C-alpha positions as a Markdown table, in Angstrom:
| # | Residue | x | y | z |
|---|---|---|---|---|
| 1 | Met | 0.7 | 0.5 | -8.1 |
| 2 | Leu | -0.9 | -2.7 | -7.2 |
| 3 | Ser | -4.3 | -3.8 | -8.3 |
| 4 | Ala | -6.8 | -5.7 | -6.1 |
| 5 | Asn | -7.2 | -8.3 | -9.0 |
| 6 | Ser | -3.9 | -9.8 | -7.5 |
| 7 | Cys | -4.9 | -9.7 | -3.7 |
| 8 | Trp | -6.0 | -12.1 | -0.9 |
| 9 | Ile | -9.0 | -11.4 | 1.4 |
| 10 | Ile | -8.9 | -13.4 | 4.6 |
| 11 | Tyr | -12.0 | -13.8 | 6.9 |
| 12 | Leu | -11.3 | -14.5 | 10.5 |
| 13 | Thr | -13.4 | -14.0 | 13.6 |
| 14 | Gly | -14.7 | -15.5 | 16.7 |
| 15 | Val | -13.3 | -17.4 | 19.6 |
| 16 | Lys | -14.3 | -20.3 | 21.9 |
| 17 | Pro | -13.5 | -24.0 | 22.2 |
| 18 | Ile | -11.0 | -25.9 | 20.1 |
| 19 | Met | -12.6 | -27.0 | 16.8 |
| 20 | Ser | -12.4 | -30.0 | 14.4 |
| 21 | Phe | -12.0 | -29.3 | 10.7 |
| 22 | Asp | -11.6 | -31.0 | 7.3 |
| 23 | Thr | -8.9 | -28.7 | 6.1 |
| 24 | Glu | -6.7 | -26.1 | 7.7 |
| 25 | Val | -7.0 | -23.6 | 4.8 |
| 26 | Leu | -9.8 | -23.3 | 2.3 |
| 27 | Ile | -8.9 | -21.0 | -0.7 |
| 28 | Ile | -11.5 | -19.8 | -3.1 |
| 29 | Gly | -10.0 | -19.5 | -6.6 |
| 30 | Ala | -7.0 | -21.0 | -8.3 |
| 31 | Gly | -5.9 | -18.0 | -10.2 |
| 32 | Met | -2.6 | -16.1 | -9.7 |
| 33 | Ser | -3.6 | -15.1 | -6.1 |
| 34 | Gly | -5.0 | -18.4 | -4.8 |
| 35 | Leu | -2.3 | -20.4 | -6.4 |
| 36 | Gly | 0.4 | -18.2 | -5.0 |
| 37 | Leu | -1.0 | -18.4 | -1.5 |
| 38 | Ala | -1.2 | -22.2 | -1.7 |
| 39 | Val | 2.4 | -22.4 | -2.8 |
| 40 | Gln | 3.6 | -20.1 | -0.1 |
| 41 | Ile | 1.9 | -22.0 | 2.8 |
| 42 | Ile | 3.7 | -25.1 | 1.4 |
| 43 | Arg | 7.0 | -23.4 | 1.2 |
| 44 | Asn | 6.9 | -21.4 | 4.4 |
| 45 | Tyr | 4.9 | -23.6 | 6.7 |
| 46 | Gly | 5.0 | -27.1 | 5.2 |
| 47 | Ile | 1.2 | -27.3 | 5.2 |
| 48 | Arg | -0.4 | -29.8 | 2.9 |
| 49 | Asn | -3.8 | -29.9 | 4.5 |
| 50 | Phe | -5.4 | -27.2 | 2.4 |
| 51 | Glu | -7.9 | -27.1 | -0.5 |
| 52 | Leu | -8.8 | -24.8 | -3.4 |
| 53 | Ile | -12.2 | -24.3 | -4.9 |
| 54 | Glu | -12.1 | -23.5 | -8.6 |
| 55 | Lys | -15.0 | -23.0 | -11.0 |
| 56 | Ser | -13.0 | -23.8 | -14.1 |
| 57 | Asp | -11.2 | -27.0 | -15.2 |
| 58 | Asp | -7.7 | -25.7 | -14.7 |
| 59 | Val | -5.6 | -23.1 | -12.9 |
| 60 | Gly | -4.8 | -19.6 | -14.2 |
| 61 | Gly | -7.9 | -17.5 | -13.4 |
| 62 | Thr | -8.2 | -14.7 | -15.9 |
| 63 | Trp | -5.5 | -16.3 | -18.1 |
| 64 | Leu | -7.7 | -19.4 | -18.5 |
| 65 | Ala | -11.0 | -17.6 | -18.8 |
| 66 | Asn | -10.0 | -15.0 | -21.5 |
| 67 | Thr | -9.3 | -16.7 | -24.8 |
| 68 | Tyr | -9.9 | -14.0 | -27.4 |
| 69 | Pro | -7.3 | -13.6 | -30.1 |
| 70 | Gly | -4.4 | -11.4 | -29.2 |
| 71 | Cys | -5.0 | -11.7 | -25.4 |
| 72 | Gly | -1.8 | -10.9 | -23.6 |
| 73 | Cys | -0.3 | -9.0 | -20.6 |
| 74 | Asp | 0.9 | -5.4 | -20.6 |
| 75 | Val | 3.3 | -6.1 | -17.7 |
| 76 | Ala | 6.7 | -7.6 | -18.5 |
| 77 | Ser | 6.7 | -11.3 | -17.9 |
| 78 | His | 9.8 | -11.3 | -15.8 |
| 79 | Phe | 8.0 | -9.0 | -13.4 |
| 80 | Tyr | 4.5 | -10.5 | -13.8 |
| 81 | Ser | 5.5 | -13.8 | -12.2 |
| 82 | Tyr | 6.1 | -15.2 | -8.7 |
| 83 | Ser | 9.3 | -14.1 | -7.0 |
| 84 | Phe | 9.6 | -17.7 | -5.8 |
| 85 | Ala | 9.2 | -19.2 | -9.2 |
| 86 | Leu | 11.2 | -17.1 | -11.7 |
| 87 | Asn | 11.1 | -18.4 | -15.2 |
| 88 | Pro | 14.2 | -18.0 | -17.4 |
| 89 | Asp | 12.4 | -19.3 | -20.5 |
| 90 | Trp | 9.9 | -16.5 | -21.2 |
| 91 | Thr | 9.8 | -16.2 | -25.0 |
| 92 | Arg | 9.4 | -12.4 | -25.1 |
| 93 | Lys | 9.1 | -9.3 | -22.9 |
| 94 | Tyr | 5.3 | -9.2 | -22.9 |
| 95 | Ser | 3.9 | -12.8 | -23.1 |
| 96 | Met | 0.6 | -13.9 | -24.6 |
| 97 | Arg | -2.2 | -15.7 | -22.8 |
| 98 | Pro | -1.2 | -19.3 | -23.6 |
| 99 | Glu | 2.3 | -18.9 | -22.3 |
| 100 | Ile | 1.2 | -17.1 | -19.1 |
| 101 | Gln | -1.5 | -19.8 | -18.3 |
| 102 | Ala | 1.1 | -22.5 | -19.0 |
| 103 | Tyr | 3.4 | -20.9 | -16.5 |
| 104 | Phe | 0.8 | -20.9 | -13.7 |
| 105 | Arg | 0.0 | -24.6 | -14.6 |
| 106 | Ser | 3.7 | -25.5 | -14.3 |
| 107 | Val | 4.0 | -23.8 | -10.9 |
| 108 | Ala | 0.9 | -25.7 | -9.7 |
| 109 | Glu | 2.4 | -29.0 | -10.9 |
| 110 | Gln | 5.8 | -28.2 | -9.4 |
| 111 | Tyr | 4.4 | -27.8 | -6.0 |
| 112 | Arg | 1.6 | -30.4 | -6.5 |
| 113 | Val | -1.1 | -27.9 | -5.8 |
| 114 | Val | -3.3 | -29.5 | -8.4 |
| 115 | Asp | -3.8 | -32.5 | -6.1 |
| 116 | His | -5.6 | -30.1 | -3.7 |
| 117 | Ile | -8.0 | -28.4 | -6.1 |
| 118 | Arg | -11.7 | -29.1 | -6.5 |
| 119 | Phe | -12.3 | -28.1 | -10.1 |
| 120 | His | -15.7 | -27.3 | -11.6 |
| 121 | Ser | -16.8 | -26.1 | -8.1 |
| 122 | Val | -18.0 | -22.9 | -6.6 |
| 123 | Leu | -18.5 | -21.7 | -3.0 |
| 124 | Glu | -22.3 | -21.1 | -2.4 |
| 125 | Lys | -22.0 | -19.9 | 1.2 |
| 126 | Ala | -19.7 | -19.8 | 4.2 |
| 127 | Val | -20.8 | -19.5 | 7.8 |
| 128 | Trp | -18.5 | -19.0 | 10.8 |
| 129 | Lys | -19.5 | -21.5 | 13.5 |
| 130 | Asp | -18.7 | -19.7 | 16.7 |
| 131 | Leu | -19.1 | -22.7 | 18.9 |
| 132 | Asp | -16.5 | -24.8 | 17.0 |
| 133 | Asn | -14.2 | -22.0 | 15.7 |
| 134 | Val | -14.4 | -23.1 | 12.1 |
| 135 | Trp | -15.8 | -21.9 | 8.8 |
| 136 | Glu | -18.5 | -24.1 | 7.4 |
| 137 | Ala | -18.4 | -23.8 | 3.6 |
| 138 | Thr | -21.0 | -25.2 | 1.2 |
| 139 | Val | -19.4 | -26.1 | -2.1 |
| 140 | Leu | -21.4 | -26.9 | -5.3 |
| 141 | Asp | -20.0 | -29.2 | -8.0 |
| 142 | Leu | -21.1 | -27.5 | -11.3 |
| 143 | Gln | -21.0 | -30.8 | -13.2 |
| 144 | Thr | -22.8 | -33.2 | -10.8 |
| 145 | Lys | -24.8 | -30.5 | -9.0 |
| 146 | Glu | -23.8 | -32.2 | -5.8 |
| 147 | Arg | -23.2 | -30.1 | -2.7 |
| 148 | Ile | -20.7 | -30.9 | 0.0 |
| 149 | Val | -19.8 | -29.1 | 3.2 |
| 150 | Arg | -16.2 | -28.4 | 4.1 |
| 151 | Arg | -15.0 | -27.2 | 7.5 |
| 152 | Ala | -11.9 | -25.0 | 7.6 |
| 153 | Lys | -10.1 | -23.0 | 10.2 |
| 154 | Ile | -9.0 | -20.4 | 7.7 |
| 155 | Leu | -11.1 | -19.2 | 4.7 |
| 156 | Val | -9.4 | -17.1 | 2.0 |
| 157 | Ser | -11.1 | -15.5 | -0.9 |
| 158 | Ser | -8.8 | -15.2 | -3.9 |
| 159 | Val | -11.6 | -14.4 | -6.4 |
| 160 | Gly | -10.5 | -12.0 | -9.1 |
| 161 | Ser | -12.5 | -9.5 | -11.1 |
| 162 | Leu | -11.1 | -10.0 | -14.6 |
| 163 | Ser | -12.8 | -13.3 | -15.5 |
| 164 | Val | -16.4 | -12.2 | -15.2 |
| 165 | Pro | -17.7 | -9.8 | -18.0 |
| 166 | Lys | -20.3 | -7.2 | -17.2 |
| 167 | Ala | -23.3 | -7.5 | -19.6 |
| 168 | Cys | -23.7 | -4.8 | -22.2 |
| 169 | Asn | -26.6 | -2.5 | -21.3 |
| 170 | Leu | -27.4 | -1.4 | -24.8 |
| 171 | Pro | -30.9 | -2.3 | -26.2 |
| 172 | Gly | -30.8 | -5.5 | -28.2 |
| 173 | Ala | -27.5 | -6.7 | -26.8 |
| 174 | Glu | -29.1 | -10.1 | -25.8 |
| 175 | Thr | -29.9 | -10.8 | -29.5 |
| 176 | Tyr | -26.3 | -10.3 | -30.8 |
| 177 | Gln | -24.6 | -13.6 | -31.8 |
| 178 | Gly | -21.0 | -13.3 | -30.5 |
| 179 | Asn | -18.9 | -11.9 | -27.7 |
| 180 | Gly | -16.4 | -9.1 | -27.0 |
| 181 | Cys | -12.8 | -8.5 | -26.1 |
| 182 | Ser | -10.1 | -5.8 | -25.8 |
| 183 | Ala | -10.2 | -4.0 | -29.1 |
| 184 | Thr | -6.6 | -2.9 | -29.4 |
| 185 | Gln | -5.5 | -6.5 | -29.1 |
| 186 | Phe | -8.3 | -8.0 | -31.3 |
| 187 | Val | -8.6 | -5.5 | -34.1 |
| 188 | Pro | -5.1 | -6.0 | -35.6 |
| 189 | Ile | -5.6 | -9.8 | -35.8 |
| 190 | Met | -9.0 | -9.4 | -37.4 |
| 191 | Ala | -7.9 | -6.7 | -39.9 |
| 192 | Asn | -4.5 | -8.0 | -41.0 |
| 193 | Glu | -3.2 | -11.1 | -42.8 |
| 194 | Pro | -3.4 | -14.0 | -43.1 |
| 195 | Ser | -7.2 | -13.9 | -42.9 |
| 196 | Pro | -8.3 | -10.2 | -42.9 |
| 197 | Ala | -11.9 | -9.3 | -42.4 |
| 198 | Arg | -13.5 | -7.8 | -45.5 |
| 199 | Lys | -14.8 | -4.8 | -43.5 |
| 200 | Leu | -14.2 | -4.1 | -39.9 |
| 201 | Thr | -16.0 | -1.2 | -38.1 |
| 202 | Gln | -14.8 | -0.2 | -34.6 |
| 203 | Phe | -17.0 | 2.2 | -32.5 |
| 204 | Gly | -14.6 | 4.0 | -30.2 |
| 205 | Arg | -15.9 | 5.1 | -26.7 |
| 206 | Gln | -13.2 | 7.1 | -24.8 |
| 207 | Ala | -9.7 | 7.8 | -26.0 |
| 208 | Gln | -6.9 | 6.2 | -24.0 |
| 209 | Tyr | -3.2 | 7.0 | -24.1 |
| 210 | Leu | -1.4 | 4.6 | -26.4 |
| 211 | Ala | 2.3 | 4.0 | -25.9 |
| 212 | Glu | 4.8 | 2.1 | -28.0 |
| 213 | Arg | 5.2 | -1.5 | -27.0 |
| 214 | Gln | 8.7 | -2.9 | -27.8 |
| 215 | Asn | 8.2 | -6.6 | -27.4 |
| 216 | Pro | 11.3 | -8.5 | -28.6 |
| 217 | Tyr | 11.7 | -12.2 | -28.6 |
| 218 | Tyr | 14.4 | -13.3 | -26.1 |
| 219 | Ser | 17.4 | -15.1 | -27.7 |
| 220 | Asn | 18.7 | -18.4 | -26.5 |
| 221 | Thr | 21.8 | -16.6 | -25.2 |
| 222 | Phe | 19.6 | -14.2 | -23.1 |
| 223 | Lys | 17.7 | -17.2 | -21.7 |
| 224 | Ala | 20.9 | -18.9 | -20.9 |
| 225 | Val | 22.1 | -15.8 | -19.0 |
| 226 | Met | 18.9 | -15.7 | -17.1 |
| 227 | Arg | 19.1 | -19.4 | -16.2 |
| 228 | Tyr | 22.8 | -19.8 | -15.3 |
| 229 | Val | 24.2 | -16.4 | -14.3 |
| 230 | Pro | 23.7 | -15.8 | -10.5 |
| 231 | Leu | 21.2 | -13.1 | -9.7 |
| 232 | Ala | 20.7 | -12.2 | -13.4 |
| 233 | Met | 17.0 | -12.8 | -13.3 |
| 234 | Arg | 16.7 | -11.0 | -10.0 |
| 235 | Leu | 18.4 | -7.9 | -11.3 |
| 236 | Tyr | 16.4 | -8.0 | -14.5 |
| 237 | Arg | 13.2 | -8.2 | -12.5 |
| 238 | Ala | 14.4 | -5.3 | -10.3 |
| 239 | Lys | 14.8 | -3.2 | -13.4 |
| 240 | Phe | 11.1 | -3.5 | -14.2 |
| 241 | Tyr | 10.2 | -2.8 | -10.6 |
| 242 | Tyr | 12.3 | 0.4 | -10.7 |
| 243 | Glu | 10.6 | 1.5 | -13.9 |
| 244 | Met | 7.2 | 1.1 | -12.4 |
| 245 | Glu | 8.1 | 3.0 | -9.3 |
| 246 | Arg | 9.6 | 5.7 | -11.4 |
| 247 | Asp | 6.3 | 6.0 | -13.3 |
| 248 | Trp | 4.4 | 6.1 | -10.1 |
| 249 | Ser | 6.0 | 9.4 | -9.1 |
| 250 | Gly | 3.8 | 11.1 | -11.8 |
| 251 | Phe | 0.5 | 9.9 | -10.3 |
| 252 | Asp | 0.2 | 12.6 | -7.6 |
| 253 | Ile | -2.2 | 15.2 | -9.0 |
| 254 | Glu | 0.0 | 18.1 | -7.8 |
| 255 | Thr | 3.6 | 17.0 | -7.6 |
| 256 | Gly | 3.4 | 14.7 | -10.7 |
| 257 | Arg | 2.0 | 17.3 | -13.0 |
| 258 | Asn | 5.2 | 18.0 | -15.0 |
| 259 | Ile | 5.9 | 14.3 | -15.3 |
| 260 | Arg | 2.5 | 13.7 | -16.7 |
| 261 | Gln | 2.7 | 16.6 | -19.1 |
| 262 | Asp | 6.0 | 15.2 | -20.6 |
| 263 | Leu | 4.5 | 11.7 | -20.8 |
| 264 | Ala | 1.4 | 13.0 | -22.5 |
| 265 | Lys | 3.4 | 14.9 | -25.1 |
| 266 | Glu | 5.5 | 11.8 | -25.7 |
| 267 | Asn | 2.4 | 9.6 | -26.2 |
| 268 | Glu | 0.7 | 12.2 | -28.5 |
| 269 | Ala | 3.8 | 12.3 | -30.7 |
| 270 | Tyr | 3.8 | 8.6 | -30.9 |
| 271 | Val | 0.1 | 8.4 | -31.9 |
| 272 | Lys | 0.6 | 11.1 | -34.6 |
| 273 | Ser | 3.7 | 9.2 | -36.0 |
| 274 | Met | 1.8 | 5.9 | -36.3 |
| 275 | Ala | -1.9 | 6.6 | -36.9 |
| 276 | Pro | -3.6 | 8.3 | -39.9 |
| 277 | Pro | -4.4 | 12.0 | -39.3 |
| 278 | Arg | -8.2 | 11.3 | -39.7 |
| 279 | Cys | -8.0 | 9.3 | -36.5 |
| 280 | Trp | -6.0 | 11.7 | -34.3 |
| 281 | Asp | -9.0 | 13.4 | -32.6 |
| 282 | Ala | -10.4 | 10.0 | -31.7 |
| 283 | Leu | -7.2 | 8.6 | -30.4 |
| 284 | Ile | -5.7 | 11.5 | -28.4 |
| 285 | Pro | -7.3 | 11.9 | -25.0 |
| 286 | Lys | -8.3 | 15.2 | -23.4 |
| 287 | Thr | -8.0 | 13.7 | -19.9 |
| 288 | Glu | -4.9 | 13.4 | -17.7 |
| 289 | Ile | -2.5 | 10.6 | -18.6 |
| 290 | Gly | -2.7 | 7.9 | -16.0 |
| 291 | Cys | -6.3 | 8.6 | -15.1 |
| 292 | Lys | -7.2 | 5.7 | -17.4 |
| 293 | Arg | -4.9 | 2.7 | -17.8 |
| 294 | Lys | -2.4 | 3.4 | -20.5 |
| 295 | Val | -2.7 | 1.0 | -23.5 |
| 296 | Leu | 0.4 | -0.6 | -25.1 |
| 297 | Asp | 0.2 | -0.5 | -28.9 |
| 298 | Thr | 0.0 | -4.0 | -30.3 |
| 299 | Asp | 0.2 | -2.8 | -34.0 |
| 300 | Tyr | -3.2 | -1.3 | -33.5 |
| 301 | Leu | -2.3 | 2.2 | -34.7 |
| 302 | Lys | -0.6 | 0.9 | -37.8 |
| 303 | Thr | -3.7 | -1.2 | -38.6 |
| 304 | Leu | -5.8 | 1.9 | -38.8 |
| 305 | Trp | -4.1 | 2.7 | -42.2 |
| 306 | Arg | -5.7 | -0.3 | -43.8 |
| 307 | Asp | -8.7 | 0.2 | -46.2 |
| 308 | Asn | -10.7 | -2.5 | -44.5 |
| 309 | Ile | -11.0 | -0.8 | -41.1 |
| 310 | Glu | -13.1 | 2.1 | -40.1 |
| 311 | Leu | -12.9 | 3.8 | -36.7 |
| 312 | Val | -16.1 | 5.6 | -35.6 |
| 313 | Ala | -15.7 | 7.9 | -32.6 |
| 314 | Asn | -18.5 | 10.5 | -33.0 |
| 315 | Asp | -21.5 | 8.2 | -33.6 |
| 316 | Pro | -22.4 | 6.3 | -30.4 |
| 317 | Val | -24.2 | 3.0 | -30.6 |
| 318 | Glu | -27.9 | 3.2 | -29.6 |
| 319 | Lys | -29.0 | -0.3 | -30.4 |
| 320 | Ile | -27.7 | -3.8 | -31.2 |
| 321 | Thr | -29.2 | -6.2 | -33.6 |
| 322 | Glu | -28.7 | -9.9 | -34.1 |
| 323 | Thr | -26.0 | -9.4 | -36.7 |
| 324 | Gly | -24.8 | -5.9 | -35.9 |
| 325 | Val | -21.2 | -4.9 | -35.3 |
| 326 | Ile | -20.9 | -2.8 | -32.2 |
| 327 | Asn | -18.5 | -1.4 | -29.6 |
| 328 | Phe | -19.0 | -4.3 | -27.2 |
| 329 | Thr | -15.8 | -3.7 | -25.2 |
| 330 | Leu | -15.4 | -6.1 | -22.3 |
| 331 | Arg | -16.2 | -4.5 | -18.9 |
| 332 | Leu | -15.7 | -6.2 | -15.6 |
| 333 | Leu | -17.4 | -6.6 | -12.3 |
| 334 | Glu | -15.7 | -4.4 | -9.6 |
| 335 | Pro | -16.2 | -5.9 | -6.2 |
| 336 | Ile | -15.9 | -3.6 | -3.1 |
| 337 | Leu | -13.3 | -5.0 | -0.7 |
| 338 | Lys | -14.4 | -4.5 | 2.9 |
| 339 | Ser | -13.3 | -5.2 | 6.4 |
| 340 | Leu | -9.9 | -6.8 | 6.9 |
| 341 | Pro | -7.1 | -5.3 | 4.8 |
| 342 | Ser | -6.2 | -7.9 | 2.2 |
| 343 | Tyr | -2.4 | -7.6 | 2.2 |
| 344 | Gln | -1.7 | -9.5 | 5.5 |
| 345 | Ser | -3.1 | -13.0 | 4.8 |
| 346 | Arg | 0.1 | -14.9 | 5.0 |
| 347 | Ser | 1.2 | -13.3 | 8.2 |
| 348 | Phe | -2.1 | -14.2 | 9.9 |
| 349 | Ile | -2.0 | -17.7 | 8.7 |
| 350 | Arg | 1.3 | -18.2 | 10.5 |
| 351 | Gln | -0.1 | -16.7 | 13.7 |
| 352 | Ile | -3.3 | -18.8 | 13.6 |
| 353 | Leu | -1.8 | -22.2 | 12.8 |
| 354 | Ala | 1.2 | -21.9 | 15.2 |
| 355 | Pro | 0.7 | -23.3 | 18.7 |
| 356 | Pro | -1.2 | -22.4 | 20.7 |
| 357 | Pro | -4.2 | -22.5 | 18.3 |
| 358 | Thr | -5.3 | -18.9 | 17.8 |
| 359 | Thr | -8.3 | -17.0 | 16.3 |
| 360 | Val | -7.9 | -13.4 | 15.1 |
| 361 | Glu | -10.5 | -10.7 | 14.9 |
| 362 | Val | -10.0 | -7.3 | 13.3 |
| 363 | Lys | -11.6 | -4.4 | 15.2 |
| 364 | Ser | -14.2 | -2.6 | 13.1 |
| 365 | Glu | -12.8 | 0.8 | 13.9 |
| 366 | Ala | -9.3 | -0.3 | 12.6 |
| 367 | Ala | -10.9 | -1.6 | 9.3 |
| 368 | Met | -12.7 | 1.7 | 8.8 |
| 369 | Ala | -9.6 | 3.8 | 9.6 |
| 370 | Asp | -7.7 | 1.9 | 6.9 |
| 371 | Phe | -10.6 | 2.4 | 4.5 |
| 372 | Arg | -10.7 | 6.1 | 5.2 |
| 373 | Trp | -6.9 | 6.4 | 4.6 |
| 374 | Thr | -7.2 | 4.5 | 1.3 |
| 375 | Gln | -10.0 | 6.8 | 0.0 |
| 376 | Ser | -8.3 | 10.0 | 1.3 |
| 377 | Ala | -5.0 | 9.1 | -0.4 |
| 378 | Ala | -6.7 | 8.0 | -3.6 |
| 379 | Lys | -8.4 | 11.4 | -4.0 |
| 380 | Lys | -4.9 | 13.0 | -4.3 |
| 381 | Leu | -4.0 | 10.8 | -7.3 |
| 382 | Val | -4.6 | 11.1 | -11.0 |
| 383 | Trp | -7.3 | 8.4 | -10.9 |
| 384 | Ala | -9.5 | 11.1 | -9.3 |
| 385 | Ser | -8.8 | 13.8 | -11.9 |
| 386 | Gly | -12.1 | 13.5 | -13.7 |
| 387 | Cys | -12.1 | 10.6 | -16.2 |
| 388 | Val | -14.1 | 7.4 | -16.1 |
| 389 | Asn | -11.9 | 4.5 | -15.1 |
| 390 | Trp | -12.2 | 1.1 | -13.5 |
| 391 | Ala | -10.4 | 2.1 | -10.3 |
| 392 | Val | -13.2 | 4.5 | -9.2 |
| 393 | Asp | -16.8 | 3.4 | -8.8 |
| 394 | Pro | -18.9 | 5.8 | -10.8 |
| 395 | Lys | -21.8 | 5.5 | -8.4 |
| 396 | Thr | -20.0 | 6.0 | -5.1 |
| 397 | Gly | -16.8 | 7.7 | -6.2 |
| 398 | Leu | -14.8 | 5.2 | -4.1 |
| 399 | Asn | -11.5 | 3.7 | -5.3 |
| 400 | Asn | -12.2 | 0.0 | -4.9 |
| 401 | Met | -9.3 | -1.4 | -7.0 |
| 402 | Met | -5.9 | 0.4 | -6.6 |
| 403 | Tyr | -3.5 | 0.8 | -3.7 |
| 404 | Pro | -2.7 | 4.5 | -3.5 |
| 405 | Asp | 1.0 | 4.4 | -2.7 |
| 406 | Trp | 4.4 | 3.1 | -3.7 |
| 407 | Gln | 4.7 | -0.7 | -4.3 |
| 408 | Phe | 7.4 | -1.0 | -1.7 |
| 409 | Met | 5.0 | 0.6 | 0.8 |
| 410 | Tyr | 2.5 | -2.0 | 0.0 |
| 411 | Trp | 5.1 | -4.7 | 0.7 |
| 412 | Leu | 6.1 | -3.1 | 4.0 |
| 413 | Arg | 2.4 | -3.0 | 5.0 |
| 414 | Ser | 2.2 | -6.7 | 4.4 |
| 415 | Ile | 4.8 | -7.2 | 7.1 |
| 416 | Phe | 3.8 | -4.6 | 9.7 |
| 417 | Trp | 0.4 | -4.0 | 11.3 |
| 418 | Lys | -0.8 | -2.2 | 14.3 |
| 419 | Lys | -1.1 | -5.0 | 16.8 |
| 420 | His | -3.7 | -3.2 | 18.9 |
| 421 | Asp | -6.0 | -3.2 | 15.9 |
| 422 | Phe | -6.4 | -7.0 | 16.2 |
| 423 | Val | -7.6 | -9.4 | 18.9 |
| 424 | Tyr | -5.7 | -12.7 | 19.1 |
| 425 | Arg | -7.2 | -15.4 | 21.4 |
| 426 | Asp | -6.0 | -18.8 | 22.6 |
| 427 | Glu | -8.8 | -21.2 | 21.5 |
| 428 | Arg | -8.2 | -23.4 | 24.5 |
| 429 | Thr | -8.6 | -20.8 | 27.2 |
| 430 | Gly | -10.4 | -17.9 | 25.4 |
| 431 | Gly | -7.7 | -15.6 | 26.8 |
| 432 | Glu | -6.0 | -12.9 | 24.7 |
| 433 | Val | -2.5 | -13.5 | 23.4 |
| 434 | Arg | 0.0 | -11.1 | 21.9 |
| 435 | Pro | 2.2 | -11.6 | 18.8 |
| 436 | Gly | 5.9 | -10.9 | 18.8 |
| 437 | Ser | 7.3 | -7.4 | 18.4 |
| 438 | Gly | 9.2 | -8.0 | 15.1 |
| 439 | Lys | 12.0 | -5.5 | 15.9 |
| 440 | Val | 14.5 | -7.3 | 13.7 |
| 441 | Thr | 12.1 | -7.1 | 10.8 |
| 442 | Ile | 11.7 | -3.3 | 11.3 |
| 443 | Trp | 15.5 | -2.8 | 11.0 |
| 444 | Leu | 15.6 | -5.0 | 7.8 |
| 445 | Ala | 12.7 | -3.0 | 6.4 |
| 446 | Thr | 14.4 | 0.3 | 7.2 |
| 447 | Ala | 17.5 | -0.9 | 5.3 |
| 448 | Gly | 15.3 | -1.9 | 2.4 |
| 449 | Ala | 13.6 | 1.5 | 2.4 |
| 450 | Leu | 16.9 | 3.2 | 2.3 |
| 451 | Ala | 17.9 | 1.1 | -0.7 |
| 452 | Cys | 14.6 | 2.2 | -2.4 |
| 453 | Gly | 15.4 | 5.8 | -1.5 |
| 454 | Ala | 18.6 | 5.5 | -3.5 |
| 455 | Tyr | 16.5 | 5.1 | -6.6 |
| 456 | Phe | 14.5 | 8.3 | -6.0 |
| 457 | Gly | 17.1 | 10.7 | -4.7 |
| 458 | Arg | 18.2 | 12.7 | -1.7 |
| 459 | Asp | 15.0 | 14.7 | -1.4 |
| 460 | Trp | 13.0 | 11.6 | -1.1 |
| 461 | Ile | 15.3 | 10.2 | 1.7 |
| 462 | Gln | 15.3 | 13.5 | 3.6 |
| 463 | Val | 11.6 | 14.4 | 3.4 |
| 464 | Glu | 9.4 | 11.4 | 2.7 |
| 465 | Leu | 11.4 | 8.5 | 4.1 |
| 466 | Pro | 11.3 | 9.7 | 7.8 |
| 467 | Gln | 7.5 | 10.2 | 7.5 |
| 468 | Arg | 7.0 | 6.6 | 6.1 |
| 469 | Leu | 9.2 | 5.0 | 8.8 |
| 470 | Gly | 7.3 | 6.9 | 11.5 |
| 471 | Glu | 4.1 | 5.5 | 10.2 |
| 472 | Leu | 5.5 | 1.9 | 10.3 |
| 473 | Ile | 7.0 | 2.3 | 13.8 |
| 474 | Thr | 3.7 | 3.3 | 15.2 |
| 475 | Arg | 2.3 | 0.0 | 14.0 |
| 476 | Gly | 4.3 | -1.8 | 16.7 |
């Protein structure tokens, strides 16, 4: 269950003579994805000739851009972090925005990535120069308005979708003085002590499943265990991975029906135990659980008991005035990711920068085949069960955001690819070259898949595992 707001898109094409360039790798964005790629090319390849283009004044992406009260993450911090930069000092299970952004800043400083970032800058355009085998990128400095041109062998887009709000389309929205945020995080802070609002009216749109969020602070003893006991952090991280894969088994519309029904009953019971009865109809969804992202309760349900808050669910807003209070819930741009699959960037970087200098071109029919597989698989999952969600484009019906398979399958696909779907060429001769077979990696992946199967049971190993391995072997 991986979202595209943590992916890399790499654009590579063309062949011809050897080029000259300003930087080997040009990365657009210094959020979780761009920063992670920069660190990995340092760790794995020792490359220091790279640059990042970042529109803000610091790293962190969405965790820098979103500053509303109560902003935090609904994924456990020991899992929502880099595998190569584990942090034993997380203060609690689900961290808040300042701590998450500080973590990314510390990683950037540890690997000296900050020295390679052009802050307050945006990419205006990028053109592949076929004669020179380089990307020519025009970069605008947002402060000085000066434009520079950077030439790079590899251009990677690590632009996310959670830092750019979509404008409200209600009449009068442009006159309202203020901004919006995620209501279940914001409302408890606005309504409760120490500075509660005198009157807070929330206009509900669509009900979403709310689940209990146990968010304990970690003790010093726990942090010491994480820091000093060998493999402790790895095992704790694996626990969260297992829990997420276990939940994924309920996403298939047919085979996961019983799992979803049990989870829906559990969530409904929780809402009724925490929220006032007058709000139950507005809070309990009629849609399938999992179709919309589940919301972790940050004391929101308990807050609805207060006299100073009103939840309006059956009176939709028609117009906004300059001082009106409205359901201005933050919505985000959802870019359609096309062409080259985004999960293989690091593997291609190795191939391109290793001698002899190589260019890579993905065949259009291969890209379309992958696109068709993604859409076909997504239609069998709960996202396509009829609700409005951010994974499915309401205009096209396409799933543009979510990978429709197990997380470990996403990982395996980042290792293996069908070699005949790509054209590798030696820049010096223009002749086609072929990558290695990777047989050792296939055996290692098989062992890893068996270990994953141990989590899911004998039926999974006997039925689904052979099918998955067959798909991977045909990639060679």
